[in-house]
One Martini backbone bead per residue (centre of mass of N, CA, C, O) as a GRO file, in nm:
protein
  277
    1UNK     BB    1  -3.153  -1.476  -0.164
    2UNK     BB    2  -3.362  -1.802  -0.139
    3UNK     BB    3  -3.446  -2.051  -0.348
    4UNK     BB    4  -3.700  -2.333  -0.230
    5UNK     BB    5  -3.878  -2.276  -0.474
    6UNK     BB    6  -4.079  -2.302  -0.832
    7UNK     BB    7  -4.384  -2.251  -0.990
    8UNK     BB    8  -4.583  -2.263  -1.276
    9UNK     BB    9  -4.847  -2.041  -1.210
   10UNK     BB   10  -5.001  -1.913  -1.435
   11UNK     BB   11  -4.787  -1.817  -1.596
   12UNK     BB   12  -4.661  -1.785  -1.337
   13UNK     BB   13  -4.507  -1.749  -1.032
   14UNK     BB   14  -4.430  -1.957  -0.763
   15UNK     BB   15  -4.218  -1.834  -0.445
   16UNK     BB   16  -3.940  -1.937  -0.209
   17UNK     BB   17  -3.799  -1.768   0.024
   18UNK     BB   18  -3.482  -1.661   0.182
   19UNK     BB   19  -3.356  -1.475   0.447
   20UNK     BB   20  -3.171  -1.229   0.639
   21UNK     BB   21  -3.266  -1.084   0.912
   22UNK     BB   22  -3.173  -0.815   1.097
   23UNK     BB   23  -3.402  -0.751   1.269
   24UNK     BB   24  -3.454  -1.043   1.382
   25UNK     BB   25  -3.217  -1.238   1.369
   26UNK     BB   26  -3.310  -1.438   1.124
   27UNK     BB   27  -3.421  -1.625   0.889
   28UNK     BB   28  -3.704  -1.582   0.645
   29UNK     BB   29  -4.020  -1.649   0.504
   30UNK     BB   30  -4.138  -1.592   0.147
   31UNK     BB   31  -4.423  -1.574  -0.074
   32UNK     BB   32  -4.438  -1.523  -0.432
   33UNK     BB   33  -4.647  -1.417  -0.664
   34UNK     BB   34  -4.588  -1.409  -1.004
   35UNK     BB   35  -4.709  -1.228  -1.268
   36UNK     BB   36  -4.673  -1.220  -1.613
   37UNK     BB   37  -4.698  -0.886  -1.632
   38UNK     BB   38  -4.416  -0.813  -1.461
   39UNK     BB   39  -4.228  -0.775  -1.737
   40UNK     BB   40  -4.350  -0.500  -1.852
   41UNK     BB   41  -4.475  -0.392  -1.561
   42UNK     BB   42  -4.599  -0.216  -1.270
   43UNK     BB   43  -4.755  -0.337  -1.005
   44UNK     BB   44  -4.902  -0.452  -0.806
   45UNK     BB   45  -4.913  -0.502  -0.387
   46UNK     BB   46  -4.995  -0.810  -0.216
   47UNK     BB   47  -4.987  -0.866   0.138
   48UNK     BB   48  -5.041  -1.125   0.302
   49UNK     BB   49  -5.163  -1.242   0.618
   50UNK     BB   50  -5.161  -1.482   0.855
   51UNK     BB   51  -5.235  -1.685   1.143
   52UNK     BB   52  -5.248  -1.947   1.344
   53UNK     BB   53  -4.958  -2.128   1.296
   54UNK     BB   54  -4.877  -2.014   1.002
   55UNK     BB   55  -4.729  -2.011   0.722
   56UNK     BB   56  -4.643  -1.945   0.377
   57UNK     BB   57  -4.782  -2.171   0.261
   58UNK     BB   58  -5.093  -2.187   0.337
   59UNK     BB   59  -5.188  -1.972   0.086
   60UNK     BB   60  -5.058  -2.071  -0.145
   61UNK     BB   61  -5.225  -2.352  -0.161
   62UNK     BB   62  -5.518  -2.310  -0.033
   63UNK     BB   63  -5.657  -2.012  -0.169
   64UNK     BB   64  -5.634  -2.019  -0.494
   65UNK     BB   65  -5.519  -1.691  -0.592
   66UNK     BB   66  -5.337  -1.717  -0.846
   67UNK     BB   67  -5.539  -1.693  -1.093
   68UNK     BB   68  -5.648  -1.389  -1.013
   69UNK     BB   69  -5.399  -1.258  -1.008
   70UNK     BB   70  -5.302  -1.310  -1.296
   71UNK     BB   71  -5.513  -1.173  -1.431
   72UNK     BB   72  -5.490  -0.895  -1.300
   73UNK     BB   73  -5.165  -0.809  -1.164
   74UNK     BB   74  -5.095  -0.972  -0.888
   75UNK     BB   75  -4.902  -0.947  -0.648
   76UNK     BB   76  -4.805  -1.186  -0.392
   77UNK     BB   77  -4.708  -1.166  -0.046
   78UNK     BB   78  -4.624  -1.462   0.200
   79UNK     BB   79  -4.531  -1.416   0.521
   80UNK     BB   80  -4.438  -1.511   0.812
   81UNK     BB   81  -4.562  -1.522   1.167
   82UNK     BB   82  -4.255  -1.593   1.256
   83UNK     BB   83  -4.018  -1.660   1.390
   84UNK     BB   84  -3.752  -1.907   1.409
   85UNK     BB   85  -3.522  -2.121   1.650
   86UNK     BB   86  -3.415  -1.972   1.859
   87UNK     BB   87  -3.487  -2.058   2.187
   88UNK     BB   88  -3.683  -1.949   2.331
   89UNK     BB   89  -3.870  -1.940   2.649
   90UNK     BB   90  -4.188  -2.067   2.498
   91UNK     BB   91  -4.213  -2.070   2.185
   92UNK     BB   92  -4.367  -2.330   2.179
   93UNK     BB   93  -4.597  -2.435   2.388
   94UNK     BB   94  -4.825  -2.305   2.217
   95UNK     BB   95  -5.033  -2.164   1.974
   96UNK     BB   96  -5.040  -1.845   2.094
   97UNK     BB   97  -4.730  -1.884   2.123
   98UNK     BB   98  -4.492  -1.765   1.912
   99UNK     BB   99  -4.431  -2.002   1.673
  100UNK     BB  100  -4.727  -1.848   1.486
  101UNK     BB  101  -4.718  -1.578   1.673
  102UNK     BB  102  -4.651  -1.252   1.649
  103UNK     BB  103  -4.897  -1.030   1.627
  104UNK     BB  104  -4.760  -0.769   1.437
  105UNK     BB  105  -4.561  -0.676   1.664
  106UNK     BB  106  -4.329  -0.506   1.895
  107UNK     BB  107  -4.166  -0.641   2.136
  108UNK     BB  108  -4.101  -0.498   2.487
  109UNK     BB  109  -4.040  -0.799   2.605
  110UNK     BB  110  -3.900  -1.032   2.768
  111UNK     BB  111  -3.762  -1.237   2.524
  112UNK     BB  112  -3.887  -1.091   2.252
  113UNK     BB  113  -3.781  -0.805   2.179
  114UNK     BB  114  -3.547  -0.870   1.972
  115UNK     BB  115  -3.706  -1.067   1.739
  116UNK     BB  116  -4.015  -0.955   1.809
  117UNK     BB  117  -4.095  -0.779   1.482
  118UNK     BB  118  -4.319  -0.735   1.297
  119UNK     BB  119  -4.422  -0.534   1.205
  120UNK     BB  120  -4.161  -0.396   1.055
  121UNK     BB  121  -4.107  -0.609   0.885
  122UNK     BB  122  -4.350  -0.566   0.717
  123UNK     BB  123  -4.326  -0.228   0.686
  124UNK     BB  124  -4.015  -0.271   0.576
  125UNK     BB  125  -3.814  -0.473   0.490
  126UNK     BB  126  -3.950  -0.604   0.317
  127UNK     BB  127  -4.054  -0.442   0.101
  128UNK     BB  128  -3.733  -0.314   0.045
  129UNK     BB  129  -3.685  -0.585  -0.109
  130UNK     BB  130  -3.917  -0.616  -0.310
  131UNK     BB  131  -3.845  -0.329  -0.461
  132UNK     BB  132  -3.546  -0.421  -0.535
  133UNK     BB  133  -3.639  -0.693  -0.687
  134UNK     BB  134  -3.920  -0.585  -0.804
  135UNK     BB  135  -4.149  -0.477  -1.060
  136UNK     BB  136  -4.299  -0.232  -0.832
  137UNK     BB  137  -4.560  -0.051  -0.738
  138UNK     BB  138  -4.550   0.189  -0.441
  139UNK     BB  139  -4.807   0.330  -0.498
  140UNK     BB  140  -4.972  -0.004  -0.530
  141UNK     BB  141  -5.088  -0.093  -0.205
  142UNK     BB  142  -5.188  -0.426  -0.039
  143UNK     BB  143  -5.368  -0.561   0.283
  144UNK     BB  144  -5.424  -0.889   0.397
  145UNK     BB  145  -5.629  -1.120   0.583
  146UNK     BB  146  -5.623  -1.379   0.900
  147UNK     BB  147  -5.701  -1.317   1.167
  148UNK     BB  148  -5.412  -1.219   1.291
  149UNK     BB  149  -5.415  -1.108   1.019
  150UNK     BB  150  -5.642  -0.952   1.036
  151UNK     BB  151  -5.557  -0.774   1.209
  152UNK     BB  152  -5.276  -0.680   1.064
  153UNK     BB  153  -5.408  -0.561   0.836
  154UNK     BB  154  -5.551  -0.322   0.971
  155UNK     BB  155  -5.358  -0.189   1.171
  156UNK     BB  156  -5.130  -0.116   0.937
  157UNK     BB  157  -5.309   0.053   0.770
  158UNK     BB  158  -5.419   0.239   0.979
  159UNK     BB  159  -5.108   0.317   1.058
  160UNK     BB  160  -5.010   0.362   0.685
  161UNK     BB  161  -5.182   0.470   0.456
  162UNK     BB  162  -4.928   0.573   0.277
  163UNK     BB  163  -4.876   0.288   0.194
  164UNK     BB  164  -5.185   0.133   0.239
  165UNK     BB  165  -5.471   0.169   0.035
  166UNK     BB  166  -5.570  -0.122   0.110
  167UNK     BB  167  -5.841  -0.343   0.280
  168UNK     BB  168  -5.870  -0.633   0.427
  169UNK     BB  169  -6.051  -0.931   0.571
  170UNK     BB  170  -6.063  -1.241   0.743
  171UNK     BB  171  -6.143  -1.315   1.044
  172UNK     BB  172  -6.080  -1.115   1.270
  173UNK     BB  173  -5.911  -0.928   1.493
  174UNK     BB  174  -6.093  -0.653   1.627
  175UNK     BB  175  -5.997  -0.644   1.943
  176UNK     BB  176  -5.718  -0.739   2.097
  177UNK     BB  177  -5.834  -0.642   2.403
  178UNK     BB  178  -6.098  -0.836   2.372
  179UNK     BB  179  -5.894  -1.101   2.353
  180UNK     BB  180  -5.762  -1.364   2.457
  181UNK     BB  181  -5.530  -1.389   2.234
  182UNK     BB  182  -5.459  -1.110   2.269
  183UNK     BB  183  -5.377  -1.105   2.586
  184UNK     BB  184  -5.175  -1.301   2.578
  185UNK     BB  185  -4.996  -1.158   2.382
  186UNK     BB  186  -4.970  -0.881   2.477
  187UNK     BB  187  -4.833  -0.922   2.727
  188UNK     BB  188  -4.582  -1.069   2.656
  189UNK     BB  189  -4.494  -0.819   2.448
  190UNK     BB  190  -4.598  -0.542   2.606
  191UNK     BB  191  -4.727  -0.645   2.872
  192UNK     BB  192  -4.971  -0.490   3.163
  193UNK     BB  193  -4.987  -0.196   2.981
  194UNK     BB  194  -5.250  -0.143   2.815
  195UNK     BB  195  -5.200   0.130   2.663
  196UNK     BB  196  -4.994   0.003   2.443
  197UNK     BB  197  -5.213  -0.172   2.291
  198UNK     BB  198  -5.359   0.031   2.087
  199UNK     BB  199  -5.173   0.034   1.871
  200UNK     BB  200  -5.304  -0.290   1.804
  201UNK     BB  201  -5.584  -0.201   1.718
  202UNK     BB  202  -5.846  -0.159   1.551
  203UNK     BB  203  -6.094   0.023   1.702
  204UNK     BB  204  -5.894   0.222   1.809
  205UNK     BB  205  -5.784   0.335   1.537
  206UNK     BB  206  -6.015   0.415   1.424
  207UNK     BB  207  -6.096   0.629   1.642
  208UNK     BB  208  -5.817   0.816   1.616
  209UNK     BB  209  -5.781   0.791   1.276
  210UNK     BB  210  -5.930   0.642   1.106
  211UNK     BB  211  -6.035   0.639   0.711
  212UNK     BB  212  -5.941   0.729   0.372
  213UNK     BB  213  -6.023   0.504   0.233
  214UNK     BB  214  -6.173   0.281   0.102
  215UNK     BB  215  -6.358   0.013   0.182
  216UNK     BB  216  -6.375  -0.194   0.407
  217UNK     BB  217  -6.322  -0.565   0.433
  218UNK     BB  218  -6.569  -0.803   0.540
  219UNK     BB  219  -6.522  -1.170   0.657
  220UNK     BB  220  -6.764  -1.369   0.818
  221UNK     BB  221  -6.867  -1.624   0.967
  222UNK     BB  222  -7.156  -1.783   1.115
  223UNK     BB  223  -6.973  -2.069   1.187
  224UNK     BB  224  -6.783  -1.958   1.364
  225UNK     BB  225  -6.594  -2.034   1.662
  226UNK     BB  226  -6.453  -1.749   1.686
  227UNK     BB  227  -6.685  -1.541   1.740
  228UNK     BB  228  -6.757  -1.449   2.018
  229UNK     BB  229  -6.484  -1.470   2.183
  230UNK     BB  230  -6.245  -1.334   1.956
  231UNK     BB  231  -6.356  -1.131   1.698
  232UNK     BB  232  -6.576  -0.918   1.721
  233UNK     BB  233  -6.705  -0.734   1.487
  234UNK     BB  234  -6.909  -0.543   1.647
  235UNK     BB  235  -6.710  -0.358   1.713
  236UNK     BB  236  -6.570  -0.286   1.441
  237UNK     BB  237  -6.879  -0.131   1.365
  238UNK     BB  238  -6.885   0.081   1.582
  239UNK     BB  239  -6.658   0.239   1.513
  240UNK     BB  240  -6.712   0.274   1.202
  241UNK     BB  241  -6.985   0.449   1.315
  242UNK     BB  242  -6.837   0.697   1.457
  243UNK     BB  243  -6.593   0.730   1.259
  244UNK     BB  244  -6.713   0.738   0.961
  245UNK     BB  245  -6.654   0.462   0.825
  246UNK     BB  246  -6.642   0.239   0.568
  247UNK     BB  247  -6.812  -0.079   0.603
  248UNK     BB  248  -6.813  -0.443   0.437
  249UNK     BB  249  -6.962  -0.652   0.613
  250UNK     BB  250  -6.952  -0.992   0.574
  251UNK     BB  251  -7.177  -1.229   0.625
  252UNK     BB  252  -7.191  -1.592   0.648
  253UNK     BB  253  -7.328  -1.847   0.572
  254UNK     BB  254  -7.181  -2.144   0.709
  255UNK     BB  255  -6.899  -1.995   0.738
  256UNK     BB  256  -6.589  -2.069   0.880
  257UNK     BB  257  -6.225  -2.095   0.986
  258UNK     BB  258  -6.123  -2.171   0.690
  259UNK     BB  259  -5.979  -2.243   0.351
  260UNK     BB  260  -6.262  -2.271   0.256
  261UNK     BB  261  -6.354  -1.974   0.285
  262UNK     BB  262  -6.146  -1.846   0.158
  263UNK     BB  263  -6.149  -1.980  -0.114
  264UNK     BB  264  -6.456  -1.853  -0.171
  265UNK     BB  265  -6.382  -1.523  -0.121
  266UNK     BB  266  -6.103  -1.432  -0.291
  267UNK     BB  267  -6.221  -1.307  -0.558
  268UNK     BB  268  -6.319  -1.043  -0.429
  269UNK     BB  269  -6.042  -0.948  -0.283
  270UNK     BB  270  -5.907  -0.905  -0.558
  271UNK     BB  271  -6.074  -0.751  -0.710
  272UNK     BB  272  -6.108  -0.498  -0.428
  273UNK     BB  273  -5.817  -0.418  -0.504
  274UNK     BB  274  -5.785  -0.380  -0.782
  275UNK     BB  275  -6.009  -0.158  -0.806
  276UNK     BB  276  -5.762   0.057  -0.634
  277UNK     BB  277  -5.495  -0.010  -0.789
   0.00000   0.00000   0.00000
């Protein structure tokens, strides 16, 4: 790994590296706050999924969460949302598809299915160089997320219970086969065999697998501009009460899709995962 930042931050570190992925087939930037506890014993390890457009640096810079993580002793991996540079065909031209729009799933149509697998490299690569590098406790694993990253974060764990104890999410896309940004992405990457699509859904995961964790926590404002044309909680919560999962969404009065919102109670999400790890 190449370390491209590192600032002394709560008595913690706040750090970027760069490694080649080899599932990606290109260099990939992840960003670590390791908490002061870290030298003494294994810490657990939160996840964090950034949303559309965004690097590993905005959550870094922007929510605001390394005092609170260094106080509870949470390791914090801040993974880039897409791979990036490839030169693939189309991979700037829009803001959700491509270059920061990964959609953590495993692309299997061309041009993409060779290195958009964010999936996998969540799930896999990333964790097995984390578990290897820094002294964390693999049996203490929680992630969470923002909107695409929320949608990442719900369905990584409702797919990998025994991986990741804890979930939480800021403004899922709550049903990606029921959203615009979800079916444009979805095609380009799945294809237009809808049935395949339901394996990235948080909505379809819940009905078929439940979740036998914690209650999922989620956040959502109630002037959010993309609340009801793209995340529609309402179907998350019918979800989880049909499959009798527990589920405590927080409707947030006044608050939008912003870093504002997620910096205002980023404290109780990094509570809510300390107390179950």
């Amino acid at each position: 790994m190449t370390i491209h930042s590192q600032y002394k931050c709560f008595n913690g570190m706040q750090i970027t590296y760069s490694h080649h992925s080899a599932l990606i087939g290109s260099e990939m930037r992840f960003g670590v706050f390791i908490p002061p506890q870290l030298k003494n014993k294994p810490m657990p390890v939160l996840y964090w999924l950034s949303g559309l457009t965004c690097t590993e640096e905005n959550f870094m810079i922007k929510a605001g969460a390394q005092r609170v993580a260094a106080e509870l002793g949470l390791m914090l991996v801040i993974p880039d949302t897409s791979p990036r540079g490839l030169g693939l065909e189309g991979e700037k031209q829009s803001y959700d598809l491509g270059e920061g729009a990964g959609f953590y799933v495993d692309a299997t149509q061309t041009p993409w299915s060779k290195n958009y697998k964010m999936y996998s490299y969540i799930t896999q690569e990333l964790p097995q160089i984390i578990h290897s590098q820094f002294h964390v406790d693999e049996a203490r694993v929680g992630i969470l997320g923002h909107s695409m990253g929320g949608h990442g974060a719900l369905t990584i764990a409702l797919k990998n219970p025994h991986i990741y104890k804890t979930v939480s999410a800021f403004s899922p896309i709550c049903s990606a086969i029921h959203s615009p940004w979800g079916e444009k992405a979805f095609s380009a990457y799945l294809g237009h065999d809808k049935t395949t699509w339901e394996a990235y859904d948080a909505c379809e995961l819940i009905s078929t697998r439940g979740w036998q964790g914690p209650p999922i926590l989620v956040d959502q404002g109630t002037e959010d501009a993309f609340l009801e044309e793209q995340l529609k909680p309402s179907l998350l919560e019918q979800a989880c009460q049909r499959a009798r999962v527990e589920l405590q969404l927080r409707l947030q009065t006044g608050y939008d899709h912003s870093y504002y919102f997620i910096a205002t109670f980023i404290e109780d999400h990094l509570r809510y995962h300390s107390t179950y790890l």
